[in-house]
Coordinates of C-alpha atoms and ligand atoms in Angstrom, one line a residue:
M1 CA -15.6 -25.2 -23.7
S2 CA -14.8 -25.4 -20.0
D3 CA -17.5 -24.9 -17.4
E4 CA -16.1 -22.4 -15.0
R5 CA -19.5 -21.0 -14.4
A6 CA -21.3 -22.1 -11.2
R7 CA -24.2 -23.3 -13.4
P8 CA -22.5 -24.4 -16.6
A9 CA -25.7 -25.5 -18.4
V10 CA -26.9 -21.9 -18.7
S11 CA -25.5 -20.1 -21.8
V12 CA -24.2 -16.6 -21.5
L13 CA -27.2 -14.4 -21.6
I14 CA -25.8 -11.1 -20.7
H15 CA -24.5 -8.7 -23.3
P16 CA -20.7 -8.8 -23.2
K17 CA -20.5 -5.1 -22.6
G18 CA -22.4 -4.8 -19.4
H19 CA -21.7 -2.5 -16.4
L20 CA -21.2 -3.1 -12.7
N21 CA -21.8 -0.4 -10.1
L22 CA -20.2 -1.5 -6.9
T23 CA -20.4 -0.2 -3.3
Y24 CA -18.3 -1.7 -0.6
Q25 CA -17.9 -1.1 3.1
V26 CA -14.7 -2.7 4.3
D27 CA -15.1 -4.2 7.7
F28 CA -11.6 -5.1 9.1
D29 CA -13.1 -6.3 12.5
N30 CA -15.1 -9.0 10.9
H31 CA -13.1 -9.6 7.7
V32 CA -16.2 -8.9 5.6
L33 CA -17.1 -6.6 2.7
K34 CA -20.6 -5.3 2.9
G35 CA -21.5 -5.0 -0.7
K36 CA -24.1 -3.7 -3.0
V37 CA -23.8 -4.2 -6.8
A38 CA -26.0 -2.9 -9.6
L39 CA -25.5 -4.9 -12.7
T40 CA -26.7 -3.5 -16.0
V41 CA -27.4 -6.3 -18.4
E42 CA -28.8 -6.6 -21.9
V43 CA -31.0 -9.6 -22.5
L44 CA -29.9 -11.7 -25.5
E45 CA -33.0 -13.9 -25.9
D46 CA -36.8 -13.5 -25.8
K47 CA -38.9 -14.7 -22.9
F48 CA -36.1 -14.2 -20.5
S49 CA -37.1 -14.3 -16.8
V50 CA -34.4 -16.0 -14.8
L51 CA -30.9 -14.6 -14.5
T52 CA -28.2 -16.9 -13.2
L53 CA -25.1 -15.4 -11.6
D54 CA -22.0 -17.0 -10.1
T55 CA -21.4 -16.7 -6.4
K56 CA -19.2 -18.4 -3.8
D57 CA -19.6 -18.1 -0.1
L58 CA -21.7 -14.9 -0.4
K59 CA -24.5 -14.1 1.9
I60 CA -27.2 -12.6 -0.3
L61 CA -29.5 -10.2 1.6
K62 CA -31.8 -8.6 -1.0
V63 CA -32.3 -8.6 -4.8
S64 CA -34.2 -6.2 -6.9
A65 CA -34.7 -5.7 -10.7
N66 CA -35.5 -2.3 -12.1
G67 CA -36.4 -1.2 -8.6
Q68 CA -38.8 -4.1 -7.9
T69 CA -38.0 -6.7 -5.3
A70 CA -37.0 -10.0 -7.0
K71 CA -37.1 -13.6 -5.8
F72 CA -33.8 -15.4 -5.6
A73 CA -32.4 -18.8 -4.7
L74 CA -28.9 -20.1 -4.2
G75 CA -28.2 -23.5 -5.7
A76 CA -26.1 -26.3 -4.2
K77 CA -22.5 -25.5 -3.5
H78 CA -19.8 -26.9 -5.8
S79 CA -16.4 -27.2 -4.2
Y80 CA -14.6 -24.6 -6.3
K81 CA -17.3 -23.2 -8.6
G82 CA -19.5 -22.1 -5.7
S83 CA -23.3 -21.7 -5.9
P84 CA -25.4 -20.4 -8.7
L85 CA -27.6 -17.4 -7.7
E86 CA -30.9 -17.7 -9.6
I87 CA -32.8 -14.4 -9.8
T88 CA -36.4 -14.6 -10.9
L89 CA -37.2 -11.3 -12.6
P90 CA -40.5 -9.8 -11.7
L91 CA -41.2 -9.4 -15.5
E92 CA -40.4 -11.3 -18.6
L93 CA -37.9 -9.5 -20.9
S94 CA -37.3 -9.7 -24.6
R95 CA -34.1 -9.7 -26.6
G96 CA -32.4 -6.3 -26.6
Q97 CA -34.0 -5.0 -23.4
H98 CA -31.9 -3.9 -20.5
V99 CA -32.5 -4.6 -16.8
I100 CA -30.7 -3.3 -13.8
V101 CA -30.3 -5.9 -11.1
E102 CA -29.3 -4.7 -7.7
I103 CA -28.0 -7.1 -5.1
E104 CA -27.2 -6.5 -1.4
Y105 CA -24.8 -9.0 0.1
E106 CA -21.8 -9.8 2.3
T107 CA -18.7 -11.6 1.6
S108 CA -17.4 -14.4 3.8
P109 CA -14.4 -14.0 6.1
R110 CA -13.0 -17.0 4.1
A111 CA -13.5 -15.5 0.7
S112 CA -10.9 -17.1 -1.5
A113 CA -10.2 -13.9 -3.4
L114 CA -9.2 -12.0 -0.3
Q115 CA -6.3 -12.1 2.2
W116 CA -6.9 -10.1 5.4
L117 CA -3.6 -9.3 7.1
S118 CA -3.3 -8.3 10.7
P119 CA -1.1 -5.3 11.5
A120 CA 1.6 -7.7 12.7
Q121 CA 1.7 -9.2 9.1
T122 CA 2.5 -5.8 7.5
A123 CA 5.7 -3.9 7.2
G124 CA 4.4 -0.9 9.2
K125 CA 2.9 -3.2 12.0
K126 CA 0.3 -0.5 12.8
Q127 CA -2.6 -1.0 10.3
P128 CA -4.3 -4.0 8.9
Y129 CA -4.1 -4.7 5.1
L130 CA -6.5 -6.3 2.6
F131 CA -5.8 -7.4 -0.9
S132 CA -7.7 -9.4 -3.6
Q133 CA -6.6 -11.9 -6.3
C134 CA -9.6 -12.8 -8.5
Q135 CA -7.9 -14.8 -11.3
A136 CA -9.0 -17.4 -12.2
T137 CA -12.5 -17.9 -10.7
H138 CA -12.4 -16.1 -7.3
C139 CA -14.2 -12.9 -8.3
R140 CA -17.5 -14.7 -7.4
T141 CA -16.4 -14.5 -3.7
L142 CA -16.4 -10.7 -4.0
V143 CA -19.4 -10.0 -6.2
P144 CA -22.2 -11.9 -7.8
C145 CA -21.4 -11.8 -11.5
Q146 CA -20.9 -13.8 -14.7
D147 CA -17.5 -15.0 -13.6
T148 CA -16.1 -16.0 -16.9
P149 CA -13.5 -14.3 -19.1
S150 CA -15.8 -14.6 -22.1
V151 CA -17.9 -11.6 -20.7
K152 CA -16.5 -8.1 -20.5
H153 CA -18.0 -5.1 -18.7
T154 CA -17.0 -1.7 -17.4
Y155 CA -17.3 -0.8 -13.7
Y156 CA -17.6 2.0 -11.2
A157 CA -16.9 1.5 -7.5
Q158 CA -17.2 3.4 -4.2
V159 CA -15.3 1.9 -1.3
S160 CA -15.6 3.0 2.3
V161 CA -12.5 2.4 4.5
P162 CA -11.1 3.7 7.9
K163 CA -9.7 7.1 7.1
E164 CA -6.1 6.1 8.1
L165 CA -6.1 3.7 5.1
V166 CA -6.1 4.1 1.3
A167 CA -8.2 2.0 -1.1
L168 CA -7.1 1.3 -4.6
M169 CA -8.8 -0.7 -7.4
S170 CA -8.0 -1.9 -10.9
A171 CA -9.4 1.3 -12.3
V172 CA -8.8 5.1 -12.6
Q173 CA -9.1 7.0 -9.3
D174 CA -12.1 9.2 -9.3
G175 CA -11.7 11.2 -6.1
Q176 CA -12.6 10.7 -2.5
E177 CA -14.9 12.1 0.2
P178 CA -15.6 11.7 3.9
D179 CA -18.1 8.8 4.5
P180 CA -21.4 10.7 5.2
N181 CA -22.5 7.8 7.4
D182 CA -19.4 7.5 9.6
T183 CA -16.9 10.3 10.4
S184 CA -14.1 7.8 11.0
R185 CA -14.2 6.6 7.4
V186 CA -13.5 7.9 3.9
I187 CA -15.0 6.8 0.6
Y188 CA -12.7 6.2 -2.4
R189 CA -14.2 6.2 -5.9
F190 CA -13.0 4.4 -9.0
R191 CA -13.9 4.3 -12.7
Q192 CA -13.0 1.7 -15.2
P193 CA -14.3 2.8 -18.6
V194 CA -12.7 0.0 -20.6
P195 CA -14.6 -3.3 -20.8
M196 CA -12.8 -6.0 -19.0
P197 CA -13.5 -9.5 -17.6
S198 CA -14.5 -10.1 -14.0
Y199 CA -11.2 -11.7 -13.1
L200 CA -9.5 -8.3 -13.4
I201 CA -11.6 -6.7 -10.7
A202 CA -9.1 -5.9 -7.9
L203 CA -9.1 -4.2 -4.5
V204 CA -6.4 -3.3 -2.0
V205 CA -6.7 -1.4 1.3
G206 CA -3.8 -0.5 3.5
A207 CA -1.5 2.2 4.8
L208 CA -0.3 2.9 1.3
E209 CA 1.9 5.6 -0.1
S210 CA 2.9 6.4 -3.7
R211 CA 5.8 7.9 -5.7
V212 CA 5.5 9.2 -9.2
I213 CA 7.7 7.2 -11.5
G214 CA 6.5 8.4 -14.9
P215 CA 3.9 10.5 -16.7
R216 CA 1.2 7.8 -16.3
S217 CA 2.7 5.8 -13.5
K218 CA 3.0 5.8 -9.8
V219 CA 4.3 3.0 -7.6
W220 CA 2.3 2.2 -4.4
S221 CA 3.2 0.3 -1.3
E222 CA 3.6 0.6 2.4
K223 CA 5.9 3.4 3.0
E224 CA 8.7 1.1 4.2
Y225 CA 9.1 -0.2 0.6
V226 CA 8.1 2.7 -1.5
D227 CA 11.4 4.4 -2.3
K228 CA 13.1 1.2 -3.1
A229 CA 10.1 0.3 -5.4
A230 CA 10.3 3.7 -7.1
F231 CA 13.9 3.0 -7.9
E232 CA 13.4 -0.6 -9.1
F233 CA 10.5 0.4 -11.4
S234 CA 12.0 3.6 -12.7
E235 CA 12.2 2.2 -16.2
T236 CA 8.5 1.7 -16.4
E237 CA 7.7 4.4 -18.9
M238 CA 10.5 3.3 -21.2
M239 CA 9.1 -0.2 -21.2
L240 CA 5.6 1.1 -21.8
K241 CA 6.8 3.1 -24.8
T242 CA 8.7 0.2 -26.2
A243 CA 5.6 -2.0 -25.8
E244 CA 3.4 0.6 -27.5
S245 CA 5.8 0.7 -30.4
L246 CA 5.5 -3.0 -30.8
A247 CA 1.9 -3.7 -29.9
G248 CA -0.1 -0.5 -30.4
P249 CA -1.5 2.1 -27.9
Y250 CA -1.9 1.4 -24.2
V251 CA -5.6 1.9 -23.7
W252 CA -5.9 1.8 -19.9
G253 CA -4.7 5.4 -19.2
Q254 CA -2.9 4.9 -15.9
Y255 CA -0.2 2.2 -15.4
D256 CA 0.5 2.1 -11.7
L257 CA 2.3 -0.6 -9.8
L258 CA 1.4 -1.9 -6.3
I259 CA 4.1 -3.8 -4.3
L260 CA 2.2 -6.2 -2.0
P261 CA 3.2 -7.8 1.2
P262 CA 5.3 -11.0 0.8
S263 CA 2.3 -13.4 1.0
F264 CA 1.0 -12.3 -2.4
P265 CA 0.7 -15.7 -4.2
Y266 CA 1.9 -14.6 -7.7
G267 CA 4.9 -12.8 -9.2
G268 CA 2.6 -10.3 -10.7
M269 CA -1.1 -9.7 -11.6
E270 CA -1.9 -7.5 -14.4
N271 CA -4.9 -5.7 -12.8
P272 CA -5.9 -2.9 -15.2
C273 CA -4.4 0.5 -14.3
L274 CA -2.7 -1.1 -11.2
T275 CA -0.5 -4.1 -11.7
F276 CA 0.0 -6.1 -8.4
V277 CA 3.6 -7.2 -7.9
T278 CA 5.3 -9.5 -5.3
P279 CA 8.0 -7.8 -3.2
T280 CA 10.2 -10.8 -4.2
L281 CA 10.5 -9.1 -7.6
L282 CA 11.9 -5.9 -6.1
V283 CA 15.4 -6.8 -6.9
R284 CA 14.7 -7.4 -10.5
G285 CA 12.4 -4.7 -12.0
S286 CA 10.0 -6.5 -14.3
F287 CA 7.2 -5.6 -16.7
S288 CA 4.5 -7.5 -18.4
G289 CA 2.8 -6.9 -21.7
F290 CA -0.7 -7.8 -20.4
G291 CA -2.1 -4.4 -21.1
W292 CA -2.4 -5.8 -24.6
T293 CA -2.4 -9.6 -24.6
G294 CA -4.6 -10.7 -21.7
N295 CA -6.5 -7.6 -20.7
L296 CA -7.4 -6.2 -24.1
V297 CA -7.5 -9.6 -26.0
T298 CA -8.6 -12.1 -23.4
N299 CA -8.8 -15.9 -23.4
K300 CA -12.5 -17.0 -23.8
T301 CA -12.2 -19.7 -21.2
W302 CA -9.3 -20.8 -19.0
E303 CA -8.6 -23.7 -21.4
H304 CA -7.3 -21.1 -23.8
F305 CA -5.1 -19.5 -21.0
W306 CA -2.0 -19.9 -23.2
L307 CA -3.4 -17.1 -25.5
N308 CA -3.0 -14.7 -22.6
E309 CA 0.3 -16.0 -21.2
G310 CA 2.1 -17.3 -24.3
H311 CA 1.6 -14.0 -26.2
T312 CA 2.5 -11.9 -23.2
V313 CA 5.8 -13.9 -22.7
Y314 CA 6.4 -13.4 -26.4
L315 CA 5.8 -9.7 -26.1
E316 CA 7.8 -9.3 -23.0
R317 CA 10.8 -11.1 -24.6
M318 CA 10.4 -8.8 -27.7
I319 CA 10.6 -5.8 -25.3
G320 CA 13.7 -7.3 -23.8
R321 CA 15.1 -7.7 -27.4
A322 CA 14.4 -4.1 -28.2
L323 CA 15.8 -2.7 -24.9
E324 CA 18.8 -5.1 -24.6
S325 CA 19.6 -7.5 -27.4
E326 CA 18.6 -10.7 -29.3
Q327 CA 21.0 -12.6 -27.1
F328 CA 19.1 -11.4 -24.0
R329 CA 15.9 -12.7 -25.5
Q330 CA 17.5 -16.1 -26.3
F331 CA 18.8 -16.3 -22.7
K332 CA 15.3 -15.7 -21.4
A333 CA 13.8 -18.2 -23.8
M334 CA 16.4 -20.8 -22.6
G335 CA 15.3 -20.3 -19.0
G336 CA 11.7 -20.7 -20.0
W337 CA 12.4 -23.9 -21.9
K338 CA 14.0 -25.4 -18.8
E339 CA 11.0 -24.4 -16.7
L340 CA 8.6 -25.9 -19.3
H341 CA 10.5 -29.2 -19.0
E342 CA 10.4 -29.1 -15.2
S343 CA 6.6 -28.7 -15.3
I344 CA 6.2 -31.5 -17.8
E345 CA 8.3 -33.8 -15.7
R346 CA 6.3 -32.9 -12.6
F347 CA 2.9 -33.5 -14.3
G348 CA 4.1 -36.5 -16.3
A349 CA 4.3 -36.2 -20.1
N350 CA 0.9 -37.8 -20.7
N351 CA -0.9 -35.6 -18.2
V352 CA -3.5 -33.5 -20.1
L353 CA -2.3 -30.4 -18.1
T354 CA 0.8 -30.5 -20.3
N355 CA -1.4 -29.8 -23.3
L356 CA -1.3 -26.3 -24.7
V357 CA -5.1 -26.4 -24.7
P358 CA -6.0 -28.8 -21.8
S359 CA -9.6 -29.9 -21.1
L360 CA -10.5 -28.3 -17.8
Q361 CA -13.7 -30.3 -17.4
D362 CA -14.0 -30.7 -13.6
V363 CA -10.5 -29.3 -13.1
N364 CA -10.0 -26.3 -10.8
P365 CA -8.1 -23.7 -12.9
D366 CA -5.9 -23.1 -9.9
D367 CA -4.7 -26.8 -10.1
S368 CA -3.8 -26.4 -13.8
F369 CA -1.6 -23.4 -13.3
S370 CA 2.0 -24.1 -14.3
S371 CA 4.7 -22.9 -16.8
V372 CA 3.1 -24.9 -19.6
P373 CA 0.7 -22.2 -21.0
Y374 CA 3.5 -19.6 -20.7
E375 CA 6.4 -21.6 -22.1
K376 CA 4.8 -24.0 -24.4
G377 CA 2.8 -21.0 -25.7
F378 CA 6.0 -19.1 -26.2
A379 CA 7.8 -22.1 -27.8
L380 CA 5.0 -22.4 -30.3
L381 CA 5.1 -18.7 -31.2
Y382 CA 8.9 -18.8 -31.4
Y383 CA 8.7 -21.8 -33.7
L384 CA 6.1 -20.1 -35.9
E385 CA 8.3 -16.9 -35.9
E386 CA 11.2 -18.8 -37.4
L387 CA 9.0 -20.4 -40.0
M388 CA 7.2 -17.3 -41.0
G389 CA 10.2 -15.0 -41.5
G390 CA 11.7 -13.8 -38.2
P391 CA 10.8 -11.5 -35.3
E392 CA 9.8 -8.4 -37.2
V393 CA 7.5 -10.4 -39.5
F394 CA 5.9 -12.3 -36.7
M395 CA 5.5 -9.3 -34.4
G396 CA 3.4 -7.9 -37.3
F397 CA 1.1 -10.8 -36.9
V398 CA 0.9 -10.4 -33.1
K399 CA 0.1 -6.8 -33.5
S400 CA -2.7 -7.5 -36.0
Y401 CA -4.1 -10.2 -33.7
I402 CA -4.2 -7.6 -30.9
Q403 CA -6.0 -5.0 -33.1
L404 CA -8.4 -7.5 -34.6
F405 CA -9.5 -9.0 -31.2
A406 CA -9.1 -5.9 -28.9
Y407 CA -11.9 -5.6 -26.3
S408 CA -13.1 -9.2 -27.0
S409 CA -12.3 -12.7 -25.8
V410 CA -10.9 -15.4 -28.1
T411 CA -10.4 -19.1 -28.5
T412 CA -7.4 -20.9 -29.9
Q413 CA -9.4 -21.7 -33.1
E414 CA -10.0 -18.0 -33.7
W415 CA -6.3 -17.3 -33.1
K416 CA -5.4 -20.0 -35.6
D417 CA -7.9 -18.8 -38.2
H418 CA -6.3 -15.4 -38.0
L419 CA -2.9 -16.9 -38.3
F420 CA -3.9 -18.8 -41.5
T421 CA -5.5 -15.6 -42.9
Y422 CA -2.5 -13.4 -42.1
F423 CA 0.1 -15.8 -43.5
K424 CA -2.1 -17.3 -46.2
D425 CA 0.0 -19.9 -48.1
K426 CA 3.0 -19.8 -45.8
V427 CA 1.3 -21.7 -43.0
R428 CA 0.0 -25.2 -43.4
E429 CA -2.1 -27.4 -41.2
D430 CA 0.7 -30.0 -40.9
L431 CA 3.0 -27.4 -39.2
F432 CA 1.0 -28.2 -36.2
C433 CA 2.5 -31.8 -36.3
G434 CA -0.9 -33.5 -36.4
K435 CA -0.9 -33.4 -32.6
L436 CA -2.6 -30.3 -31.3
Y437 CA -0.1 -27.4 -31.1
V438 CA 3.0 -29.2 -30.0
P439 CA 6.1 -27.5 -31.4
P440 CA 8.9 -29.9 -32.2
F441 CA 10.7 -30.6 -29.0
Q442 CA 14.4 -29.9 -29.6
Q443 CA 16.2 -27.3 -27.6
P444 CA 16.0 -24.4 -30.2
Y445 CA 17.8 -21.6 -28.4
Q446 CA 21.4 -20.5 -28.2
T447 CA 22.7 -21.7 -24.8
S448 CA 25.3 -20.1 -22.7
L449 CA 24.1 -20.1 -19.1
L450 CA 22.0 -22.9 -17.6
Q451 CA 19.9 -22.8 -14.5
L452 CA 21.2 -24.5 -11.4
M453 CA 18.7 -27.2 -10.8
D454 CA 20.2 -30.7 -11.4
P455 CA 20.7 -32.8 -8.3
L456 CA 24.2 -32.6 -6.8
P457 CA 25.8 -34.8 -4.2
L458 CA 25.9 -33.5 -0.6
S459 CA 29.6 -32.9 -0.6
H460 CA 29.4 -30.6 -3.6
V461 CA 26.6 -28.6 -2.1
K462 CA 28.5 -28.2 1.2
R463 CA 31.6 -27.1 -0.7
M464 CA 29.5 -24.5 -2.6
Q465 CA 28.3 -23.1 0.7
E466 CA 31.9 -22.9 2.0
V467 CA 33.1 -21.1 -1.1
H468 CA 30.1 -18.9 -2.1
H469 CA 28.1 -18.5 1.1
F470 CA 24.9 -19.1 -0.8
N471 CA 22.9 -19.4 2.5
S472 CA 23.1 -15.7 3.0
I473 CA 21.8 -14.7 -0.5
A474 CA 18.6 -12.7 -0.4
N475 CA 17.6 -12.7 -4.1
S476 CA 14.6 -14.9 -4.1
E477 CA 15.2 -16.6 -7.4
I478 CA 18.7 -17.7 -6.5
R479 CA 17.8 -18.5 -2.9
C480 CA 15.0 -20.7 -3.8
R481 CA 17.1 -22.6 -6.4
W482 CA 19.9 -23.0 -3.9
L483 CA 17.8 -24.2 -1.0
R484 CA 16.0 -26.7 -3.3
L485 CA 19.4 -28.0 -4.4
C486 CA 20.4 -28.4 -0.7
V487 CA 17.2 -30.2 0.2
R488 CA 17.5 -32.5 -2.7
A489 CA 21.0 -33.3 -1.6
Q490 CA 19.4 -34.2 1.7
W491 CA 21.3 -31.6 3.7
E492 CA 19.5 -31.5 7.0
E493 CA 20.7 -28.0 7.9
A494 CA 19.0 -26.5 4.8
V495 CA 15.6 -27.8 5.8
P496 CA 14.7 -25.1 8.4
L497 CA 16.0 -22.4 5.9
A498 CA 13.9 -23.9 3.1
L499 CA 10.8 -24.0 5.2
K500 CA 11.4 -20.5 6.5
M501 CA 11.6 -19.2 3.0
A502 CA 8.4 -21.1 2.1
V503 CA 6.4 -19.4 4.9
D504 CA 8.2 -16.0 5.1
Q505 CA 7.0 -15.2 1.6
G506 CA 4.1 -16.8 -0.1
R507 CA 4.8 -16.6 -3.8
M508 CA 3.6 -20.0 -5.0
K509 CA 6.4 -20.2 -7.5
F510 CA 8.8 -20.5 -4.5
T511 CA 6.6 -21.7 -1.7
R512 CA 5.1 -24.8 -3.4
P513 CA 8.4 -26.3 -4.7
L514 CA 10.2 -25.6 -1.4
F515 CA 7.5 -27.4 0.5
R516 CA 7.3 -30.2 -2.1
D517 CA 11.1 -30.8 -2.1
V518 CA 11.2 -31.1 1.7
Y519 CA 8.2 -33.4 1.7
N520 CA 9.7 -35.6 -1.0
V521 CA 12.7 -36.6 1.2
A522 CA 11.2 -39.2 3.5
K523 CA 13.1 -38.2 6.6
F524 CA 12.2 -34.5 6.2
R525 CA 8.5 -35.2 5.4
D526 CA 7.2 -34.6 9.0
A527 CA 9.0 -31.3 9.2
S528 CA 7.3 -30.0 6.1
V529 CA 3.8 -31.1 7.3
K530 CA 4.5 -29.6 10.8
A531 CA 5.6 -26.2 9.3
F532 CA 2.6 -26.1 7.0
K533 CA 0.2 -26.8 9.9
E534 CA 1.8 -24.1 12.0
H535 CA 1.4 -21.5 9.4
S536 CA -1.6 -22.4 7.3
A537 CA -4.1 -20.2 9.2
T538 CA -2.2 -17.1 8.3
M539 CA -1.3 -18.1 4.8
H540 CA -3.1 -16.8 1.7
P541 CA -6.2 -19.0 1.2
V542 CA -5.3 -20.2 -2.3
T543 CA -1.6 -20.9 -1.3
A544 CA -2.7 -22.8 1.7
T545 CA -5.2 -24.9 -0.4
M546 CA -2.5 -25.7 -3.0
V547 CA 0.2 -26.6 -0.5
A548 CA -2.2 -28.8 1.4
K549 CA -2.9 -30.7 -1.8
D550 CA 0.9 -31.0 -2.5
L551 CA 1.5 -32.4 1.0
N552 CA -1.6 -34.6 1.1
V553 CA -2.7 -32.8 4.2
E554 CA -6.4 -32.2 5.1
H555 CA -7.0 -28.5 5.0
S556 CA -10.3 -27.1 6.0
T557 CA -11.2 -23.7 4.8
G558 CA -13.6 -23.5 7.7
L559 CA -16.7 -23.5 5.5
Ligands
LIG1 N1 -2.0 -13.5 -14.6 C1 -0.9 -14.1 -14.1 C2 -1.0 -14.6 -12.7 C3 -2.1 -15.6 -12.5 C4 -2.3 -16.6 -13.4 C5 -2.9 -15.5 -11.4 C6 -3.3 -17.5 -13.1 C7 -3.9 -16.4 -11.1 C8 -4.1 -17.4 -12.0 C9 0.3 -13.2 -14.2 O1 0.2 -12.4 -15.3 C10 1.6 -13.9 -14.3 O2 1.8 -14.7 -15.1 N2 2.6 -13.5 -13.5 C11 3.9 -14.0 -13.4 C12 4.9 -12.9 -13.4 C13 4.8 -11.9 -14.5 C14 5.8 -10.8 -14.2 C15 5.0 -12.5 -15.8 C16 4.0 -14.8 -12.1 O3 3.1 -14.7 -11.3 O4 5.1 -15.4 -11.9

C-alpha cells in the first residue's frame, strides 16, 4: 500500500462513510479561505483517543470534539504529504461510537489545491477568480481530513463570497442567501449525498454564468465563453444516456460542466456533479465516464490509479464505438498506444513509473502522472477483451465490476479476483505473462492515421509552414504537436511561439512537453528557463512545481 497519508503508520480509523460539514469564507484580498469543518466519524477500534488527520500548510485555530475543547498538535512537515494533525479527544471512545470533531482553521495563500487569479488573468478582466484541484493529495491544503481515496464520505458546504461572484462545488446546489454577517456577501449552499473520496471535493468562485444544455446538465463559465461552451457540449445528454446504457445508472443527479480559465492544469477533472474542463478542449467536445469508474468505484490508493483511468478510457472508447463506429474506437486506441510509448520512452523502460501498478513509496503522485495508467490500463483491458470474447462480452464484465464495487474503493487484486470469478475457466494466471499486468507489446490496432511526432529535418518543417501555415493553427492539440516538431528541428523562430503557448495556457499535457523540448535543445535552454522564471509567480502552483523539476530550476513555493 502506498503512504499518501501525512502519518502513514496510522491505520484508517474512521468509518468509510463519514460526513463533512464545511463552512468557508473566501477572502480574495488575502488569498485565504477561512474555514470551519465538522467531521462526523465512526470509531473502528476500542480505546480510541487520538485522531490523526492530514493537513498541509493549514493554520489550525481551534479544535473541539462533541462540543468540548480538544488538544491538538501539528507534526513535522513532509515536503508533499504535509503535517499530521493529532487531535487528543477529551474522552476515550470505543468501537462503533461516533464523534463530531470541529476544526476552525485558515488555508495558506500558497495552498497547492488552489489557484487565485487576479481580474487581469480572467476573460472578463473585472473580477477575481478562484478554483481548486485536489487530486491527488491536495485536499489537505483545503480541509483537515483523511486525504486518501480509500475513505469515502458525504458533504455539506456553505461558502460566503462577494455578492458579484458565484460559488460552485462538486455537489448539488442547495440554495443561497445573503450573508447575515456582511451585506456585501452571499452564501451558497451545497449538498453531496453520495459518499465520495476527499480528492473529489472541489470549489470554484468567479463571475460565472450558465446555459442549460440538457435535462440534468448546465455548462458554466465566464460569460465570454459560455455560448461557445454550450454549443461544444450540446451532445452531453446523448453521451450520458449512452454511458448509462453501457455502465448502469448515473448516480450523481446533476452532470454540469465548468469551463475554466486557460491555466487549469488538466484536460478535465471529474468532480462529481460538476466536471472541470480546460478551455483547450472547447474545440473538441469531450466526455469522460468517470461518473462510474473513478468516482463510484475508486482506486484504493494512487498505486492503483490505473483502475480509475484505464477503465474510464475503456468506457469512453466504448461510448465512441456506440456513437460513431468500431473504427473510431480503433483510431482512438491507436493514438493512445502512441502516447503510451512516448511516456515509456521518456521515463525509460525500466523505470517503475512505467509499471501498471507502480510502487509509490516516497513518490509524489503528481510526479507519477503520465499516460501509462491510462493507456497501459486500456491496452490490458483491450487485450483481455479480445481473449474473453469481444467488446460486448467484456463490457458485461466492466459493468458487473462497477455494480459490485459501487460506493467503495478497490485494489488491483480485488479487480483481478473479480475477473477470475466472472470469467471462471476462461482466464488463466499465465495470461498476465508472469510479469505483473503487462499486455504483449505488439501494436494491436488497425492503423490508418498516425500522430505527427517523429523528428523531421528543418527544411521539411519550413516547407510545411510555407504550404500549410501551421503557425496560425489555434487547435491546441495540433498546435502543440506542430510547435514541438519545429523546436525539435531546432527552428529558432518557433521558440517564442512554443514558449508563448506554454505560458498562455497551463494544461500540463501541453505546457510541460513544450518547455521540455525547448530546454532539451542546448542553444534554446536559457530561453526556456528565462520564460519560466518570468511567469512562474502567476502559474498554477502544481504546474510551476512540475515545470521547475523538468527544467532543473529552483522553485520556491514561498513556504
Ligand atoms: N482525474 C484526471 C485528472 C487528474 C489525474 C488530475 C491525476 C490530477 C491527478 C482526469 O480524469 C483526466 O484524466 N483528464 C484527462 C482528460 C479527460 C477528458 C480524459 C486529462 O487531463 O487530459
